[in-house]
PDB file of C-alpha atoms in Angstrom:
ATOM      1  CA  MET A 164     -23.494 -40.750 -19.729  1.00 36.00           C
ATOM      2  CA  ALA A 165     -19.985 -39.284 -19.769  1.00 37.00           C
ATOM      3  CA  PRO A 166     -19.637 -36.240 -22.003  1.00 39.00           C
ATOM      4  CA  THR A 167     -17.930 -36.785 -25.303  1.00 38.00           C
ATOM      5  CA  ASP A 168     -14.733 -34.996 -26.218  1.00 41.00           C
ATOM      6  CA  PRO A 169     -15.802 -32.146 -28.505  1.00 39.00           C
ATOM      7  CA  GLY A 170     -12.271 -31.711 -29.826  1.00 39.00           C
ATOM      8  CA  THR A 171     -12.111 -35.056 -31.632  1.00 37.00           C
ATOM      9  CA  THR A 172     -14.762 -34.536 -34.314  1.00 37.00           C
ATOM     10  CA  ARG A 173     -13.879 -33.553 -37.857  1.00 35.00           C
ATOM     11  CA  ASP A 174     -17.174 -31.769 -38.481  1.00 38.00           C
ATOM     12  CA  GLN A 175     -16.167 -29.081 -36.016  1.00 42.00           C
ATOM     13  CA  PRO A 176     -12.329 -29.078 -35.852  1.00 44.00           C
ATOM     14  CA  ILE A 177     -12.034 -26.370 -33.198  1.00 59.00           C
ATOM     15  CA  PRO A 178     -15.274 -26.583 -31.214  1.00 51.00           C
ATOM     16  CA  PRO A 179     -16.458 -23.376 -29.603  1.00 46.00           C
ATOM     17  CA  VAL A 180     -15.856 -23.658 -25.893  1.00 42.00           C
ATOM     18  CA  SER A 181     -18.828 -21.478 -25.108  1.00 40.00           C
ATOM     19  CA  SER A 182     -21.701 -23.799 -24.468  1.00 39.00           C
ATOM     20  CA  ALA A 183     -22.981 -24.604 -21.008  1.00 39.00           C
ATOM     21  CA  PRO A 184     -21.405 -27.651 -19.334  1.00 43.00           C
ATOM     22  CA  THR A 185     -23.032 -30.990 -19.870  1.00 42.00           C
ATOM     23  CA  ALA A 186     -25.173 -32.489 -17.179  1.00 39.00           C
ATOM     24  CA  PRO A 187     -22.957 -33.929 -14.436  1.00 42.00           C
ATOM     25  CA  THR A 188     -23.097 -37.497 -13.351  1.00 42.00           C
ATOM     26  CA  ALA A 189     -25.420 -38.110 -10.439  1.00 39.00           C
ATOM     27  CA  PRO A 190     -23.608 -38.506  -7.102  1.00 42.00           C
ATOM     28  CA  THR A 191     -23.345 -41.890  -5.468  1.00 43.00           C
ATOM     29  CA  ASP A 192     -24.679 -40.603  -2.175  1.00 46.00           C
ATOM     30  CA  SER A 193     -28.332 -41.670  -1.954  1.00 43.00           C
ATOM     31  CA  ASN A 194     -29.110 -38.805   0.419  1.00 53.00           C
ATOM     32  CA  SER A 195     -28.180 -36.184  -2.169  1.00 52.00           C
ATOM     33  CA  THR A 196     -30.797 -34.875  -4.543  1.00 63.00           C
ATOM     34  CA  GLY A 197     -28.486 -33.387  -7.178  1.00 69.00           C
ATOM     35  CA  PRO A 198     -24.943 -33.245  -8.480  1.00 79.00           C
ATOM     36  CA  THR A 199     -22.209 -31.981  -6.213  1.00 90.00           C
ATOM     37  CA  PRO A 200     -19.944 -29.071  -7.202  1.00 90.00           C
ATOM     38  CA  ALA A 201     -17.117 -31.531  -7.805  1.00 91.00           C
ATOM     39  CA  ASP A 202     -19.299 -33.519 -10.218  1.00 91.00           C
ATOM     40  CA  ALA A 203     -20.223 -30.412 -12.189  1.00 92.00           C
ATOM     41  CA  PHE A 204     -16.602 -29.291 -12.333  1.00 94.00           C
ATOM     42  CA  ASP A 205     -15.426 -32.731 -13.464  1.00 93.00           C
ATOM     43  CA  ASP A 206     -17.993 -32.802 -16.279  1.00 93.00           C
ATOM     44  CA  LEU A 207     -16.919 -29.340 -17.416  1.00 94.00           C
ATOM     45  CA  TYR A 208     -13.268 -30.354 -17.359  1.00 94.00           C
ATOM     46  CA  VAL A 209     -13.765 -33.635 -19.224  1.00 93.00           C
ATOM     47  CA  GLY A 210     -15.890 -32.016 -21.904  1.00 91.00           C
ATOM     48  CA  LEU A 211     -13.728 -28.958 -22.570  1.00 93.00           C
ATOM     49  CA  ALA A 212     -10.112 -29.561 -21.579  1.00 93.00           C
ATOM     50  CA  THR A 213      -8.995 -31.206 -24.835  1.00 92.00           C
ATOM     51  CA  ALA A 214     -10.605 -28.597 -27.098  1.00 92.00           C
ATOM     52  CA  LEU A 215      -9.194 -25.809 -24.943  1.00 94.00           C
ATOM     53  CA  PHE A 216      -5.726 -27.358 -25.162  1.00 94.00           C
ATOM     54  CA  ARG A 217      -5.892 -27.268 -28.971  1.00 92.00           C
ATOM     55  CA  GLN A 218      -7.002 -23.645 -28.955  1.00 92.00           C
ATOM     56  CA  THR A 219      -4.226 -22.473 -26.621  1.00 93.00           C
ATOM     57  CA  TYR A 220      -1.726 -24.421 -28.711  1.00 90.00           C
ATOM     58  CA  LEU A 221      -2.689 -22.306 -31.726  1.00 90.00           C
ATOM     59  CA  LEU A 222      -2.268 -19.191 -29.584  1.00 90.00           C
ATOM     60  CA  THR A 223       1.192 -20.031 -28.288  1.00 89.00           C
ATOM     61  CA  GLY A 224       2.784 -22.683 -30.495  1.00 86.00           C
ATOM     62  CA  HIS A 225       3.948 -24.465 -27.323  1.00 87.00           C
ATOM     63  CA  PRO A 226       2.231 -27.721 -26.320  1.00 88.00           C
ATOM     64  CA  ASP A 227       3.659 -27.491 -22.799  1.00 89.00           C
ATOM     65  CA  LEU A 228       2.471 -23.917 -22.345  1.00 90.00           C
ATOM     66  CA  ALA A 229      -0.949 -24.875 -23.710  1.00 91.00           C
ATOM     67  CA  LYS A 230      -1.202 -27.694 -21.166  1.00 93.00           C
ATOM     68  CA  GLU A 231      -0.097 -25.379 -18.351  1.00 92.00           C
ATOM     69  CA  SER A 232      -2.601 -22.722 -19.407  1.00 93.00           C
ATOM     70  CA  VAL A 233      -5.528 -25.148 -19.455  1.00 95.00           C
ATOM     71  CA  GLU A 234      -4.722 -26.622 -16.061  1.00 94.00           C
ATOM     72  CA  ARG A 235      -4.132 -23.189 -14.515  1.00 94.00           C
ATOM     73  CA  ALA A 236      -7.454 -21.906 -15.891  1.00 95.00           C
ATOM     74  CA  PHE A 237      -9.376 -24.833 -14.417  1.00 96.00           C
ATOM     75  CA  GLU A 238      -7.566 -24.392 -11.094  1.00 95.00           C
ATOM     76  CA  GLN A 239      -8.754 -20.789 -10.999  1.00 94.00           C
ATOM     77  CA  ALA A 240     -12.244 -21.930 -11.951  1.00 95.00           C
ATOM     78  CA  TRP A 241     -12.352 -24.372  -9.034  1.00 95.00           C
ATOM     79  CA  GLN A 242     -11.113 -21.720  -6.600  1.00 94.00           C
ATOM     80  CA  ARG A 243     -13.953 -19.450  -7.746  1.00 93.00           C
ATOM     81  CA  TRP A 244     -16.464 -22.177  -8.489  1.00 94.00           C
ATOM     82  CA  PRO A 245     -19.439 -20.498  -6.762  1.00 92.00           C
ATOM     83  CA  GLU A 246     -18.985 -17.616  -9.195  1.00 93.00           C
ATOM     84  CA  VAL A 247     -18.207 -19.755 -12.251  1.00 93.00           C
ATOM     85  CA  ALA A 248     -21.069 -22.205 -11.642  1.00 91.00           C
ATOM     86  CA  VAL A 249     -23.717 -19.486 -11.891  1.00 91.00           C
ATOM     87  CA  ASP A 250     -22.083 -17.720 -14.823  1.00 90.00           C
ATOM     88  CA  ARG A 251     -24.146 -17.694 -18.004  1.00 90.00           C
ATOM     89  CA  ASP A 252     -21.191 -19.276 -19.844  1.00 91.00           C
ATOM     90  CA  PRO A 253     -18.909 -21.261 -17.493  1.00 92.00           C
ATOM     91  CA  ALA A 254     -16.933 -22.676 -20.413  1.00 92.00           C
ATOM     92  CA  GLY A 255     -16.334 -19.186 -21.782  1.00 92.00           C
ATOM     93  CA  TRP A 256     -15.098 -18.093 -18.351  1.00 94.00           C
ATOM     94  CA  VAL A 257     -12.500 -20.882 -18.357  1.00 95.00           C
ATOM     95  CA  ARG A 258     -11.527 -20.180 -21.956  1.00 94.00           C
ATOM     96  CA  ALA A 259     -10.913 -16.499 -21.218  1.00 93.00           C
ATOM     97  CA  ALA A 260      -8.763 -17.427 -18.208  1.00 94.00           C
ATOM     98  CA  ALA A 261      -6.738 -19.888 -20.300  1.00 94.00           C
ATOM     99  CA  TYR A 262      -6.222 -17.353 -23.088  1.00 94.00           C
ATOM    100  CA  GLU A 263      -5.125 -14.640 -20.665  1.00 93.00           C
ATOM    101  CA  TYR A 264      -2.564 -16.907 -19.048  1.00 93.00           C
ATOM    102  CA  ALA A 265      -1.308 -18.331 -22.355  1.00 91.00           C
ATOM    103  CA  MET A 266      -0.737 -14.882 -23.877  1.00 89.00           C
ATOM    104  CA  SER A 267       0.863 -13.291 -20.824  1.00 88.00           C
ATOM    105  CA  PRO A 268       4.019 -11.373 -21.882  1.00 84.00           C
ATOM    106  CA  TRP A 269       5.834 -12.689 -18.804  1.00 85.00           C
ATOM    107  CA  HIS A 270       6.306 -16.037 -20.560  1.00 81.00           C
ATOM    108  CA  ARG A 271       8.947 -14.381 -22.738  1.00 76.00           C
ATOM    109  CA  LEU A 272      11.227 -14.308 -19.709  1.00 77.00           C
ATOM    110  CA  ARG A 273      11.061 -18.106 -19.439  1.00 78.00           C
ATOM    111  CA  ARG A 274      13.753 -19.811 -21.469  1.00 75.00           C
ATOM    112  CA  ALA A 275      11.554 -22.696 -22.599  1.00 70.00           C
ATOM    113  CA  TYR A 276       8.813 -20.384 -23.918  1.00 73.00           C
ATOM    114  CA  ARG A 277      10.938 -17.583 -25.315  1.00 69.00           C
ATOM    115  CA  HIS A 278      10.444 -18.734 -28.917  1.00 67.00           C
ATOM    116  CA  PRO A 279       7.475 -20.670 -30.347  1.00 65.00           C
ATOM    117  CA  ASP A 280       7.921 -24.330 -31.197  1.00 65.00           C
ATOM    118  CA  ARG A 281       7.466 -23.904 -34.933  1.00 56.00           C
ATOM    119  CA  GLN A 282       8.732 -27.400 -35.727  1.00 56.00           C
ATOM    120  CA  SER A 283       5.778 -29.131 -34.081  1.00 58.00           C
ATOM    121  CA  ALA A 284       3.826 -28.945 -37.367  1.00 55.00           C
ATOM    122  CA  ALA A 285       5.467 -31.434 -39.711  1.00 57.00           C
ATOM    123  CA  ASP A 286       3.372 -30.676 -42.803  1.00 69.00           C
ATOM    124  CA  PRO A 287       4.761 -27.688 -44.790  1.00 69.00           C
ATOM    125  CA  GLY A 288       1.304 -26.203 -45.275  1.00 70.00           C
ATOM    126  CA  SER A 289       0.474 -26.537 -41.596  1.00 76.00           C
ATOM    127  CA  ARG A 290       3.825 -25.054 -40.634  1.00 81.00           C
ATOM    128  CA  ALA A 291       3.231 -22.077 -42.928  1.00 83.00           C
ATOM    129  CA  LEU A 292      -0.190 -21.488 -41.375  1.00 86.00           C
ATOM    130  CA  LEU A 293       1.228 -21.784 -37.860  1.00 86.00           C
ATOM    131  CA  ASP A 294       4.052 -19.359 -38.689  1.00 86.00           C
ATOM    132  CA  ALA A 295       1.606 -16.865 -40.142  1.00 88.00           C
ATOM    133  CA  LEU A 296      -0.619 -17.158 -37.078  1.00 89.00           C
ATOM    134  CA  LEU A 297       2.211 -16.785 -34.561  1.00 88.00           C
ATOM    135  CA  ASP A 298       3.640 -13.775 -36.380  1.00 89.00           C
ATOM    136  CA  LEU A 299       0.429 -11.840 -35.751  1.00 91.00           C
ATOM    137  CA  PRO A 300       0.255  -9.472 -32.765  1.00 92.00           C
ATOM    138  CA  PRO A 301      -1.351 -11.204 -29.762  1.00 90.00           C
ATOM    139  CA  ALA A 302      -4.613  -9.240 -29.950  1.00 92.00           C
ATOM    140  CA  TYR A 303      -5.021  -9.943 -33.672  1.00 93.00           C
ATOM    141  CA  ARG A 304      -4.158 -13.611 -33.200  1.00 92.00           C
ATOM    142  CA  ARG A 305      -6.734 -13.994 -30.444  1.00 93.00           C
ATOM    143  CA  THR A 306      -9.417 -12.222 -32.459  1.00 93.00           C
ATOM    144  CA  LEU A 307      -8.824 -14.415 -35.509  1.00 93.00           C
ATOM    145  CA  LEU A 308      -8.872 -17.615 -33.458  1.00 93.00           C
ATOM    146  CA  LEU A 309     -12.076 -16.714 -31.614  1.00 93.00           C
ATOM    147  CA  HIS A 310     -13.994 -15.629 -34.703  1.00 92.00           C
ATOM    148  CA  ASP A 311     -12.727 -17.894 -37.492  1.00 90.00           C
ATOM    149  CA  GLY A 312     -11.379 -20.761 -35.396  1.00 89.00           C
ATOM    150  CA  VAL A 313     -13.794 -21.139 -32.503  1.00 90.00           C
ATOM    151  CA  GLY A 314     -16.732 -19.628 -34.368  1.00 89.00           C
ATOM    152  CA  LEU A 315     -17.825 -16.819 -32.049  1.00 90.00           C
ATOM    153  CA  GLY A 316     -19.788 -13.932 -33.457  1.00 91.00           C
ATOM    154  CA  LEU A 317     -18.174 -10.554 -33.838  1.00 92.00           C
ATOM    155  CA  PRO A 318     -19.904  -8.985 -30.778  1.00 92.00           C
ATOM    156  CA  ASP A 319     -18.890 -11.921 -28.571  1.00 92.00           C
ATOM    157  CA  THR A 320     -15.352 -11.791 -29.947  1.00 92.00           C
ATOM    158  CA  ALA A 321     -15.157  -8.072 -29.220  1.00 92.00           C
ATOM    159  CA  ALA A 322     -16.466  -8.590 -25.688  1.00 91.00           C
ATOM    160  CA  GLU A 323     -13.995 -11.374 -24.897  1.00 91.00           C
ATOM    161  CA  THR A 324     -11.045  -9.416 -26.264  1.00 90.00           C
ATOM    162  CA  GLU A 325     -12.182  -6.281 -24.399  1.00 91.00           C
ATOM    163  CA  ALA A 326     -12.449  -4.225 -27.578  1.00 91.00           C
ATOM    164  CA  SER A 327     -15.175  -2.391 -29.401  1.00 93.00           C
ATOM    165  CA  THR A 328     -16.981  -4.145 -32.233  1.00 92.00           C
ATOM    166  CA  ALA A 329     -15.386  -1.819 -34.779  1.00 93.00           C
ATOM    167  CA  ALA A 330     -11.903  -2.473 -33.368  1.00 94.00           C
ATOM    168  CA  ALA A 331     -12.471  -6.235 -33.375  1.00 92.00           C
ATOM    169  CA  ALA A 332     -13.668  -6.077 -36.983  1.00 93.00           C
ATOM    170  CA  GLY A 333     -10.574  -4.140 -37.991  1.00 93.00           C
ATOM    171  CA  ARG A 334      -8.292  -6.634 -36.262  1.00 93.00           C
ATOM    172  CA  LEU A 335     -10.107  -9.513 -37.914  1.00 92.00           C
ATOM    173  CA  VAL A 336      -9.762  -8.071 -41.424  1.00 91.00           C
ATOM    174  CA  THR A 337      -6.079  -7.291 -40.896  1.00 93.00           C
ATOM    175  CA  ALA A 338      -5.346 -10.724 -39.432  1.00 92.00           C
ATOM    176  CA  ARG A 339      -7.149 -12.504 -42.274  1.00 90.00           C
ATOM    177  CA  ALA A 340      -5.222 -10.553 -44.872  1.00 88.00           C
ATOM    178  CA  ALA A 341      -1.889 -11.301 -43.189  1.00 89.00           C
ATOM    179  CA  VAL A 342      -2.607 -15.027 -42.927  1.00 89.00           C
ATOM    180  CA  THR A 343      -4.119 -15.553 -46.365  1.00 86.00           C
ATOM    181  CA  GLU A 344      -1.251 -13.627 -47.953  1.00 84.00           C
ATOM    182  CA  ARG A 345       1.171 -16.335 -46.853  1.00 80.00           C
ATOM    183  CA  MET A 346      -1.071 -19.214 -47.876  1.00 76.00           C
ATOM    184  CA  PRO A 347      -1.495 -20.638 -51.420  1.00 72.00           C
ATOM    185  CA  GLU A 348      -3.706 -18.505 -53.634  1.00 71.00           C
ATOM    186  CA  PRO A 349      -7.190 -20.010 -54.235  1.00 67.00           C
ATOM    187  CA  ALA A 350      -8.342 -20.706 -57.769  1.00 54.00           C
ATOM    188  CA  THR A 351     -11.118 -18.124 -57.508  1.00 61.00           C
ATOM    189  CA  PRO A 352     -11.444 -15.068 -55.239  1.00 67.00           C
ATOM    190  CA  LEU A 353     -13.248 -15.852 -52.006  1.00 74.00           C
ATOM    191  CA  SER A 354     -15.846 -13.819 -50.188  1.00 79.00           C
ATOM    192  CA  PRO A 355     -15.299 -12.923 -46.520  1.00 78.00           C
ATOM    193  CA  ASP A 356     -17.616 -15.734 -45.441  1.00 82.00           C
ATOM    194  CA  GLU A 357     -15.767 -18.225 -47.626  1.00 82.00           C
ATOM    195  CA  GLU A 358     -12.430 -17.028 -46.241  1.00 83.00           C
ATOM    196  CA  SER A 359     -13.754 -17.499 -42.709  1.00 84.00           C
ATOM    197  CA  ALA A 360     -14.945 -21.037 -43.502  1.00 87.00           C
ATOM    198  CA  LEU A 361     -11.631 -21.919 -45.144  1.00 86.00           C
ATOM    199  CA  LEU A 362      -9.625 -20.595 -42.204  1.00 87.00           C
ATOM    200  CA  HIS A 363     -11.900 -22.471 -39.806  1.00 87.00           C
ATOM    201  CA  GLU A 364     -11.164 -25.708 -41.611  1.00 88.00           C
ATOM    202  CA  GLN A 365      -7.418 -25.055 -41.882  1.00 86.00           C
ATOM    203  CA  LEU A 366      -7.065 -24.028 -38.228  1.00 87.00           C
ATOM    204  CA  GLY A 367      -9.017 -27.091 -37.159  1.00 86.00           C
ATOM    205  CA  THR A 368      -6.787 -29.374 -39.225  1.00 85.00           C
ATOM    206  CA  LEU A 369      -3.692 -27.766 -37.731  1.00 85.00           C
ATOM    207  CA  ALA A 370      -5.048 -28.129 -34.184  1.00 85.00           C
ATOM    208  CA  LEU A 371      -6.032 -31.776 -34.694  1.00 85.00           C
ATOM    209  CA  ALA A 372      -2.584 -32.601 -36.080  1.00 82.00           C
ATOM    210  CA  GLN A 373      -0.984 -31.690 -32.755  1.00 81.00           C
ATOM    211  CA  PRO A 374      -1.001 -34.606 -30.270  1.00 83.00           C
ATOM    212  CA  VAL A 375      -2.822 -33.759 -27.069  1.00 85.00           C
ATOM    213  CA  ALA A 376      -0.507 -33.586 -24.080  1.00 84.00           C
ATOM    214  CA  PRO A 377      -1.468 -35.808 -21.131  1.00 89.00           C
ATOM    215  CA  LEU A 378      -3.643 -33.546 -19.024  1.00 90.00           C
ATOM    216  CA  LEU A 379      -4.231 -33.960 -15.318  1.00 89.00           C
ATOM    217  CA  THR A 380      -7.341 -35.699 -14.111  1.00 92.00           C
ATOM    218  CA  PRO A 381     -10.168 -33.530 -12.767  1.00 91.00           C
ATOM    219  CA  HIS A 382      -9.471 -34.756  -9.240  1.00 93.00           C
ATOM    220  CA  ALA A 383      -5.788 -33.828  -9.570  1.00 93.00           C
ATOM    221  CA  VAL A 384      -6.707 -30.344 -10.803  1.00 93.00           C
ATOM    222  CA  ARG A 385      -9.077 -29.797  -7.891  1.00 93.00           C
ATOM    223  CA  THR A 386      -6.471 -31.061  -5.424  1.00 93.00           C
ATOM    224  CA  SER A 387      -3.770 -28.810  -6.880  1.00 92.00           C
ATOM    225  CA  SER A 388      -6.125 -25.835  -6.765  1.00 91.00           C
ATOM    226  CA  GLU A 389      -6.996 -26.463  -3.124  1.00 92.00           C
ATOM    227  CA  ASN A 390      -3.327 -26.907  -2.171  1.00 93.00           C
ATOM    228  CA  LYS A 391      -2.359 -23.654  -3.842  1.00 92.00           C
ATOM    229  CA  ALA A 392      -5.240 -21.823  -2.198  1.00 92.00           C
ATOM    230  CA  ARG A 393      -4.207 -23.238   1.183  1.00 93.00           C
ATOM    231  CA  LEU A 394      -0.582 -22.233   0.573  1.00 94.00           C
ATOM    232  CA  TRP A 395      -1.534 -18.668  -0.342  1.00 92.00           C
ATOM    233  CA  THR A 396      -3.751 -18.449   2.728  1.00 93.00           C
ATOM    234  CA  GLN A 397      -0.928 -19.593   4.983  1.00 95.00           C
ATOM    235  CA  ALA A 398       1.454 -17.128   3.331  1.00 95.00           C
ATOM    236  CA  ALA A 399      -1.025 -14.292   3.843  1.00 96.00           C
ATOM    237  CA  ILE A 400      -1.454 -15.241   7.510  1.00 96.00           C
ATOM    238  CA  ALA A 401       2.321 -15.381   8.005  1.00 96.00           C
ATOM    239  CA  LEU A 402       2.805 -12.004   6.335  1.00 95.00           C
ATOM    240  CA  THR A 403       0.052 -10.495   8.483  1.00 95.00           C
ATOM    241  CA  ALA A 404       1.700 -11.892  11.622  1.00 96.00           C
ATOM    242  CA  VAL A 405       5.053 -10.399  10.605  1.00 96.00           C
ATOM    243  CA  LEU A 406       3.475  -6.990   9.997  1.00 96.00           C
ATOM    244  CA  VAL A 407       1.691  -7.114  13.341  1.00 95.00           C
ATOM    245  CA  GLY A 408       4.957  -8.052  15.071  1.00 94.00           C
ATOM    246  CA  LEU A 409       6.826  -5.205  13.413  1.00 94.00           C
ATOM    247  CA  ALA A 410       4.085  -2.786  14.427  1.00 93.00           C
ATOM    248  CA  ALA A 411       4.254  -4.009  18.041  1.00 93.00           C
ATOM    249  CA  VAL A 412       8.049  -3.642  18.147  1.00 92.00           C
ATOM    250  CA  THR A 413       7.778  -0.156  16.719  1.00 90.00           C
ATOM    251  CA  MET A 414       5.238   0.839  19.339  1.00 89.00           C
ATOM    252  CA  VAL A 415       7.457  -0.479  22.160  1.00 89.00           C
ATOM    253  CA  THR A 416      10.720   1.035  20.966  1.00 89.00           C
ATOM    254  CA  ALA A 417       9.343   4.366  19.761  1.00 85.00           C
ATOM    255  CA  PRO A 418       9.961   7.390  22.081  1.00 83.00           C
ATOM    256  CA  PRO A 419       6.949   8.385  24.230  1.00 84.00           C
ATOM    257  CA  ARG A 420       7.073  12.000  23.094  1.00 85.00           C
ATOM    258  CA  TYR A 421       8.271  13.948  20.172  1.00 84.00           C
ATOM    259  CA  GLU A 422      11.936  14.879  20.262  1.00 81.00           C
ATOM    260  CA  LYS A 423      13.031  17.616  17.976  1.00 85.00           C
ATOM    261  CA  PRO A 424      15.996  16.496  15.936  1.00 85.00           C
ATOM    262  CA  PRO A 425      19.217  18.507  16.390  1.00 85.00           C
ATOM    263  CA  SER A 426      19.751  21.312  13.969  1.00 85.00           C
ATOM    264  CA  PRO A 427      22.202  20.582  11.200  1.00 85.00           C
ATOM    265  CA  ALA A 428      25.710  21.974  11.624  1.00 82.00           C
ATOM    266  CA  GLU A 429      26.448  25.325  10.007  1.00 82.00           C
ATOM    267  CA  GLN A 430      29.718  26.958   9.184  1.00 80.00           C
ATOM    268  CA  VAL A 431      30.461  29.933  11.481  1.00 79.00           C
ATOM    269  CA  GLY A 432      32.197  32.917   9.945  1.00 81.00           C
ATOM    270  CA  GLY A 433      33.831  36.077  11.309  1.00 80.00           C
ATOM    271  CA  VAL A 434      35.788  34.342  14.122  1.00 78.00           C
ATOM    272  CA  PRO A 435      39.285  35.895  14.655  1.00 75.00           C
ATOM    273  CA  PRO A 436      42.280  33.625  14.228  1.00 72.00           C
ATOM    274  CA  ARG A 437      43.584  31.756  17.189  1.00 71.00           C
ATOM    275  CA  GLY A 438      45.949  33.925  19.351  1.00 71.00           C
ATOM    276  CA  GLY A 439      48.814  33.091  21.669  1.00 71.00           C
ATOM    277  CA  PRO A 440      52.326  31.931  20.971  1.00 73.00           C
ATOM    278  CA  GLN A 441      52.972  30.092  17.785  1.00 76.00           C
ATOM    279  CA  ARG A 442      54.252  26.560  17.641  1.00 81.00           C
ATOM    280  CA  LEU A 443      57.985  26.206  18.232  1.00 85.00           C
ATOM    281  CA  THR A 444      60.087  25.467  15.230  1.00 87.00           C
ATOM    282  CA  THR A 445      62.876  22.899  15.123  1.00 89.00           C
ATOM    283  CA  GLN A 446      65.491  25.581  15.834  1.00 90.00           C
ATOM    284  CA  ASP A 447      63.507  26.881  18.796  1.00 87.00           C
ATOM    285  CA  LEU A 448      63.281  23.411  20.259  1.00 89.00           C
ATOM    286  CA  GLU A 449      67.025  22.873  19.841  1.00 89.00           C
ATOM    287  CA  MET A 450      67.781  26.200  21.564  1.00 86.00           C
ATOM    288  CA  GLN A 451      65.432  25.291  24.430  1.00 83.00           C
ATOM    289  CA  ARG A 452      67.240  21.992  24.901  1.00 84.00           C
ATOM    290  CA  LYS A 453      70.636  23.705  25.087  1.00 81.00           C
ATOM    291  CA  LEU A 454      69.422  26.255  27.606  1.00 78.00           C
ATOM    292  CA  ASP A 455      68.050  23.511  29.827  1.00 76.00           C
ATOM    293  CA  GLU A 456      71.379  21.701  29.792  1.00 74.00           C
ATOM    294  CA  GLU A 457      73.406  24.828  30.555  1.00 68.00           C
ATOM    295  CA  LEU A 458      71.102  25.782  33.440  1.00 55.00           C
ATOM    296  CA  VAL A 459      71.856  22.526  35.224  1.00 57.00           C
ATOM    297  CA  HIS A 460      75.470  21.977  34.182  1.00 54.00           C
ATOM    298  CA  GLY A 461      76.653  25.532  33.445  1.00 52.00           C
ATOM    299  CA  PRO A 462      79.252  27.738  35.243  1.00 56.00           C
ATOM    300  CA  ALA A 463      79.175  27.995  39.049  1.00 57.00           C
ATOM    301  CA  ARG A 464      78.153  31.602  39.017  1.00 57.00           C
ATOM    302  CA  LEU A 465      74.954  30.635  37.270  1.00 58.00           C
ATOM    303  CA  VAL A 466      74.110  27.819  39.649  1.00 59.00           C
ATOM    304  CA  PRO A 467      71.786  29.068  42.374  1.00 62.00           C
ATOM    305  CA  GLN A 468      73.114  28.637  45.902  1.00 61.00           C
ATOM    306  CA  LEU A 469      70.859  27.917  48.851  1.00 67.00           C
ATOM    307  CA  ARG A 470      71.750  30.020  51.947  1.00 63.00           C
TER     308      ARG A 470
END
């Protein structure tokens, strides 16, 4: 039986993507005794992609970025499937990868993702909740979503956010206070557990109100992952070949022995000025010209006679 979409039920608006993948469909090959890796991956993708899209949408406020984050996380999972398949929580592995990609600060350099799409929530109450959530620091936003939205326990939330339990608890309290401050005041004061349940319901309603972007099929995700892995392998081989070629050229053109570089030039002092006659001035040159003319064309007594 195909796994149901856990993100479409109202009883659990934002389902925790932390359970083990559902049993994959049996392969068509009669010689096989169990599901293939592709079958297991497809079942994991079908059962978790929609719920993960809704979670990353609450993290980013961008449907397109949420779709990109989900597909990129599953591509990474397929590239490392031998590791993910034996993980105690494969769905949690994919969720962590999607969250890390969605909250990367490099997305601020992309024009389309520079500012959150705050107009995607049409209802004023939903828009106020989304604004309050997106105004939180990324670590606080992730902690609140994992604990009150997804429903993880505080130790699991701390582990996934790479923080201590005390730090995660502090972030959770601060994030709750910041969000509830901008929401309508309840008729009676709520306990922390009641606040958590109310936020869980409100976050789930907000996530379900956002239409799910058309995600790629599991086969398309696996194909894209394999193509990217092949491209990176070819690029690594090409770079290695270039480095080897440069090393070979260096070995051929390098001198066979060490040659000491010439010493840098230094200013020499104490040398006497240049001696000898000075340069002739303009008057000296004119006088020399006149003497030359008179020697050749002067009086007869000055002309040498050959005897």
